[in-house]
mmCIF file of C-alpha atoms in Angstrom:
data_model
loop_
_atom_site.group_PDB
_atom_site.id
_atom_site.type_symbol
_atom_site.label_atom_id
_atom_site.label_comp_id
_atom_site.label_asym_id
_atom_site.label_seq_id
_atom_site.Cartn_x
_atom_site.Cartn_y
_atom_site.Cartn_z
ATOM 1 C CA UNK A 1 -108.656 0.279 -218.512
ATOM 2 C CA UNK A 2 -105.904 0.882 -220.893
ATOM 3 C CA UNK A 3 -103.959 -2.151 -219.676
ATOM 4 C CA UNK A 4 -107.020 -4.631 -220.762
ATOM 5 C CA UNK A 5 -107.289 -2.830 -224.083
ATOM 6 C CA UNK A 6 -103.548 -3.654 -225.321
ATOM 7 C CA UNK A 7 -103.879 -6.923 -224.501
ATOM 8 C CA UNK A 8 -107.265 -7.537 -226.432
ATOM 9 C CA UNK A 9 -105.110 -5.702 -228.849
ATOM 10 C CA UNK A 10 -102.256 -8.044 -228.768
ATOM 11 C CA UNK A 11 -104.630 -11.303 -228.862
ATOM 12 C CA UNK A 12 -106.922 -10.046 -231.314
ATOM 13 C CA UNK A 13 -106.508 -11.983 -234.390
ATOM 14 C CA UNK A 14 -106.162 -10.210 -237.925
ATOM 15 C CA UNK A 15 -108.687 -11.548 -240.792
ATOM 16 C CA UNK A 16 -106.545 -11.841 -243.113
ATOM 17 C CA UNK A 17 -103.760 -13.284 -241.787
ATOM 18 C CA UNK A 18 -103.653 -17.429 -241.789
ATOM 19 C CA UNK A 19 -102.541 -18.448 -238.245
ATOM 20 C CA UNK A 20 -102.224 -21.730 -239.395
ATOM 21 C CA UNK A 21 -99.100 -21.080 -241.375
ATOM 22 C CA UNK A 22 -97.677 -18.937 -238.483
ATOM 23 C CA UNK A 23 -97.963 -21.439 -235.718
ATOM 24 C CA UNK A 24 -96.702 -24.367 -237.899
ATOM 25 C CA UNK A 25 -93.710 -21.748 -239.271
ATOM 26 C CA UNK A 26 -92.905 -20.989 -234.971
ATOM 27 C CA UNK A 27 -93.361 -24.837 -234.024
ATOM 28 C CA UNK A 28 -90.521 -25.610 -236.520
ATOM 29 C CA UNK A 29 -88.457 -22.977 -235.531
ATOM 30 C CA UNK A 30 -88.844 -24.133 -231.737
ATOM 31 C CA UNK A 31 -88.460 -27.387 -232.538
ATOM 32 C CA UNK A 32 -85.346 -26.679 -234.300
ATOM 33 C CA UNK A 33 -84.104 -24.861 -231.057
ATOM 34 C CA UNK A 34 -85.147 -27.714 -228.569
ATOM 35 C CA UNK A 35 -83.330 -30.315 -231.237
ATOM 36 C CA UNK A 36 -79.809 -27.853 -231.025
ATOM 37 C CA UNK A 37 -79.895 -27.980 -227.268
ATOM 38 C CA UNK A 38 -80.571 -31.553 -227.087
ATOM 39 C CA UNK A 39 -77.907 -31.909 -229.772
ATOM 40 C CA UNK A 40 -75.521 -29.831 -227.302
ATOM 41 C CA UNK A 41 -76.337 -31.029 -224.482
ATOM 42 C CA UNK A 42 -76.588 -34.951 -224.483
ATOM 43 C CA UNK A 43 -74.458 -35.656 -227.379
ATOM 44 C CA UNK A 44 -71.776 -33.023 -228.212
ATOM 45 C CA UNK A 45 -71.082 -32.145 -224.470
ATOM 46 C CA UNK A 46 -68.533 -35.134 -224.553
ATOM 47 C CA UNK A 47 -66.761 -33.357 -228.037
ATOM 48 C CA UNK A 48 -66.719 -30.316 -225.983
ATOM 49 C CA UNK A 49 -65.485 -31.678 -222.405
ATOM 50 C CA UNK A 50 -62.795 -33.543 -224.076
ATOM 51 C CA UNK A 51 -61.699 -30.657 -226.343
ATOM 52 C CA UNK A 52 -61.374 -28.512 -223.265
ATOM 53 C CA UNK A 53 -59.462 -31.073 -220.874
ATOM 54 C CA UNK A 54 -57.195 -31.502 -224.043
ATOM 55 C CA UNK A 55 -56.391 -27.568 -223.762
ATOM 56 C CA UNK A 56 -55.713 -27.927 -220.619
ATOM 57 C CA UNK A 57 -53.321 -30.734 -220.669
ATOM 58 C CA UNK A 58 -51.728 -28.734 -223.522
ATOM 59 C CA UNK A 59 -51.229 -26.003 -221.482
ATOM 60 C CA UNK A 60 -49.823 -28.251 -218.701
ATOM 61 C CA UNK A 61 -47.212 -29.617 -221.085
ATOM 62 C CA UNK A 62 -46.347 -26.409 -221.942
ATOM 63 C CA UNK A 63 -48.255 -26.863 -225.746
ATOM 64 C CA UNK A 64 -45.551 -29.717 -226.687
ATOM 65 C CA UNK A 65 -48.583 -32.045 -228.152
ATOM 66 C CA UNK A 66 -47.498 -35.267 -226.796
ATOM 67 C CA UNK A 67 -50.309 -36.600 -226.520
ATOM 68 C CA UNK A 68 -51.143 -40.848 -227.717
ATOM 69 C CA UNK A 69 -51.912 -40.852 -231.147
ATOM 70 C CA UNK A 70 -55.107 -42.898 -231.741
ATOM 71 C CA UNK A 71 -56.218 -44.472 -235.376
ATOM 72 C CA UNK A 72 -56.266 -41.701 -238.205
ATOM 73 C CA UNK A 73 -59.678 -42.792 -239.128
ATOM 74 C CA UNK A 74 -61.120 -42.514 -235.412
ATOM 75 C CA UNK A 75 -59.104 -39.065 -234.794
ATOM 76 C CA UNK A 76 -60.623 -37.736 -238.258
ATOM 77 C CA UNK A 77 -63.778 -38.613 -236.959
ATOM 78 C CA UNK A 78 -63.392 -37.250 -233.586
ATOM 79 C CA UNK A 79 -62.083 -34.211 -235.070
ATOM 80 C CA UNK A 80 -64.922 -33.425 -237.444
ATOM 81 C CA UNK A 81 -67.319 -34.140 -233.970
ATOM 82 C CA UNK A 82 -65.092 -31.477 -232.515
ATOM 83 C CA UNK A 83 -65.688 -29.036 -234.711
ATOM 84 C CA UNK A 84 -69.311 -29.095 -235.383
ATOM 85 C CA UNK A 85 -70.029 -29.224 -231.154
ATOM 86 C CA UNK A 86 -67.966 -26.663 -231.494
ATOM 87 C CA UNK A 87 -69.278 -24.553 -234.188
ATOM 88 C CA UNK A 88 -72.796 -25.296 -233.016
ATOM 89 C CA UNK A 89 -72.229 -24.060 -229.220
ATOM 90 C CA UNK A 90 -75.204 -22.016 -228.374
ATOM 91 C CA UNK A 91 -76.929 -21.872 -231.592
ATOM 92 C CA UNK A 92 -80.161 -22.922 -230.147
ATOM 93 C CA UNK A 93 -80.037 -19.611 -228.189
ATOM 94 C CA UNK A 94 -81.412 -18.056 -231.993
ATOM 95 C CA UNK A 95 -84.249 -19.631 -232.264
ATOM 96 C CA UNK A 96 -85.447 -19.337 -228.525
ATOM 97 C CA UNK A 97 -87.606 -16.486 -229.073
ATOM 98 C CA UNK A 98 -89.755 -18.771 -231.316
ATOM 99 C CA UNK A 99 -91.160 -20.622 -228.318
ATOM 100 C CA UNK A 100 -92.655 -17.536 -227.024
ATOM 101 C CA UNK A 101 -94.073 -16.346 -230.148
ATOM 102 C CA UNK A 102 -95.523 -20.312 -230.627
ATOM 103 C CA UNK A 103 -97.140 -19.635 -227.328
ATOM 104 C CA UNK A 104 -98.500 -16.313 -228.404
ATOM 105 C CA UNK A 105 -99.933 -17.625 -231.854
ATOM 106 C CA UNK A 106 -101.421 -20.328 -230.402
ATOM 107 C CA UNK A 107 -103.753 -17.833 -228.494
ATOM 108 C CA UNK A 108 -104.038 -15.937 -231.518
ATOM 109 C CA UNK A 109 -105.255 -18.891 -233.436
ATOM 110 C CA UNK A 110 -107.519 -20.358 -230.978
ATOM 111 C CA UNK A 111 -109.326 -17.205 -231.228
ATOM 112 C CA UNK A 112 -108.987 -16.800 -234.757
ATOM 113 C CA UNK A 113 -110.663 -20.226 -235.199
ATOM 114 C CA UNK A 114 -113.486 -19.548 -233.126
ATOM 115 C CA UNK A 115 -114.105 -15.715 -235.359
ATOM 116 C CA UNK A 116 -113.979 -18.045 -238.206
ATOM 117 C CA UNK A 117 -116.704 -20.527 -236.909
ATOM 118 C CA UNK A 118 -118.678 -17.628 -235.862
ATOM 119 C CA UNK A 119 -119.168 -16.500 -239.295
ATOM 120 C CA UNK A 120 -119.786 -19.774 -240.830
ATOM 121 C CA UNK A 121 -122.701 -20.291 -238.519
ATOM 122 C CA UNK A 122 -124.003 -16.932 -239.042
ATOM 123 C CA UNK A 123 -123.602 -17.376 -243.000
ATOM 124 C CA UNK A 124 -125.640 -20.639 -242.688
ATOM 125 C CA UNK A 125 -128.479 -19.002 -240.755
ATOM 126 C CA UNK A 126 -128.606 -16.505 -243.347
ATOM 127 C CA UNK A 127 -128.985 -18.942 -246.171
ATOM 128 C CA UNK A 128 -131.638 -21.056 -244.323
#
């Protein structure tokens, strides 16, 4: 009996809270954490392989750098893609609990919305 009673607790909306603004507020956050994973995984993965199999070759070289010199332009570029992938690696795991708590607030909502439309229809009755 308890168990059923803490989840109506944990479902049960609040009246003055505006579950709108929550769920919007959680679906940017977990979009934001599905974008940095995509972002990690499909396009910065290359920034990160190649900055890894450069460390190794380093290390097989003993750390003497020889390595072919491309155009400054292109290696300033591939640097600066280096260090964001690399500054960015596992960010996304932040904002993973949002995707949850999206899930949760949508439930919340749903039965916030349907409290909501209970008492409209109940205020109308009353004024006819």
């Amino acid at each position: 009996m308890m168990k059923g009673n803490l989840i109506n607790y944990l479902f049960s909306p609040s009246l003055n809270i505006n579950y709108d603004f929550i769920c919007t507020m959680y679906a940017i956050f977990s979009l934001l954490a599905m974008i940095l994973y995509l972002l990690e995984t499909k396009i910065f993965i290359h920034h990160l392989s190649t900055q890894q199999e450069q460390g190794q070759t380093e290390e097989m070289e003993g750390g003497s750098g020889s390595s072919i010199k491309e155009d400054e332009g292109n290696e300033d570029n591939n640097n600066v893609m280096k260090e964001l992938a690399d500054s960015t690696q596992g960010l996304y795991m932040i904002f993973i609990p949002f995707i949850p708590c999206l899930l949760w607030s949508l439930i919340v909502r749903s039965r916030w919305k349907k409290s909501l439309d209970g008492k409209d229809k109940k205020q109308k009755k009353k004024e006819d």
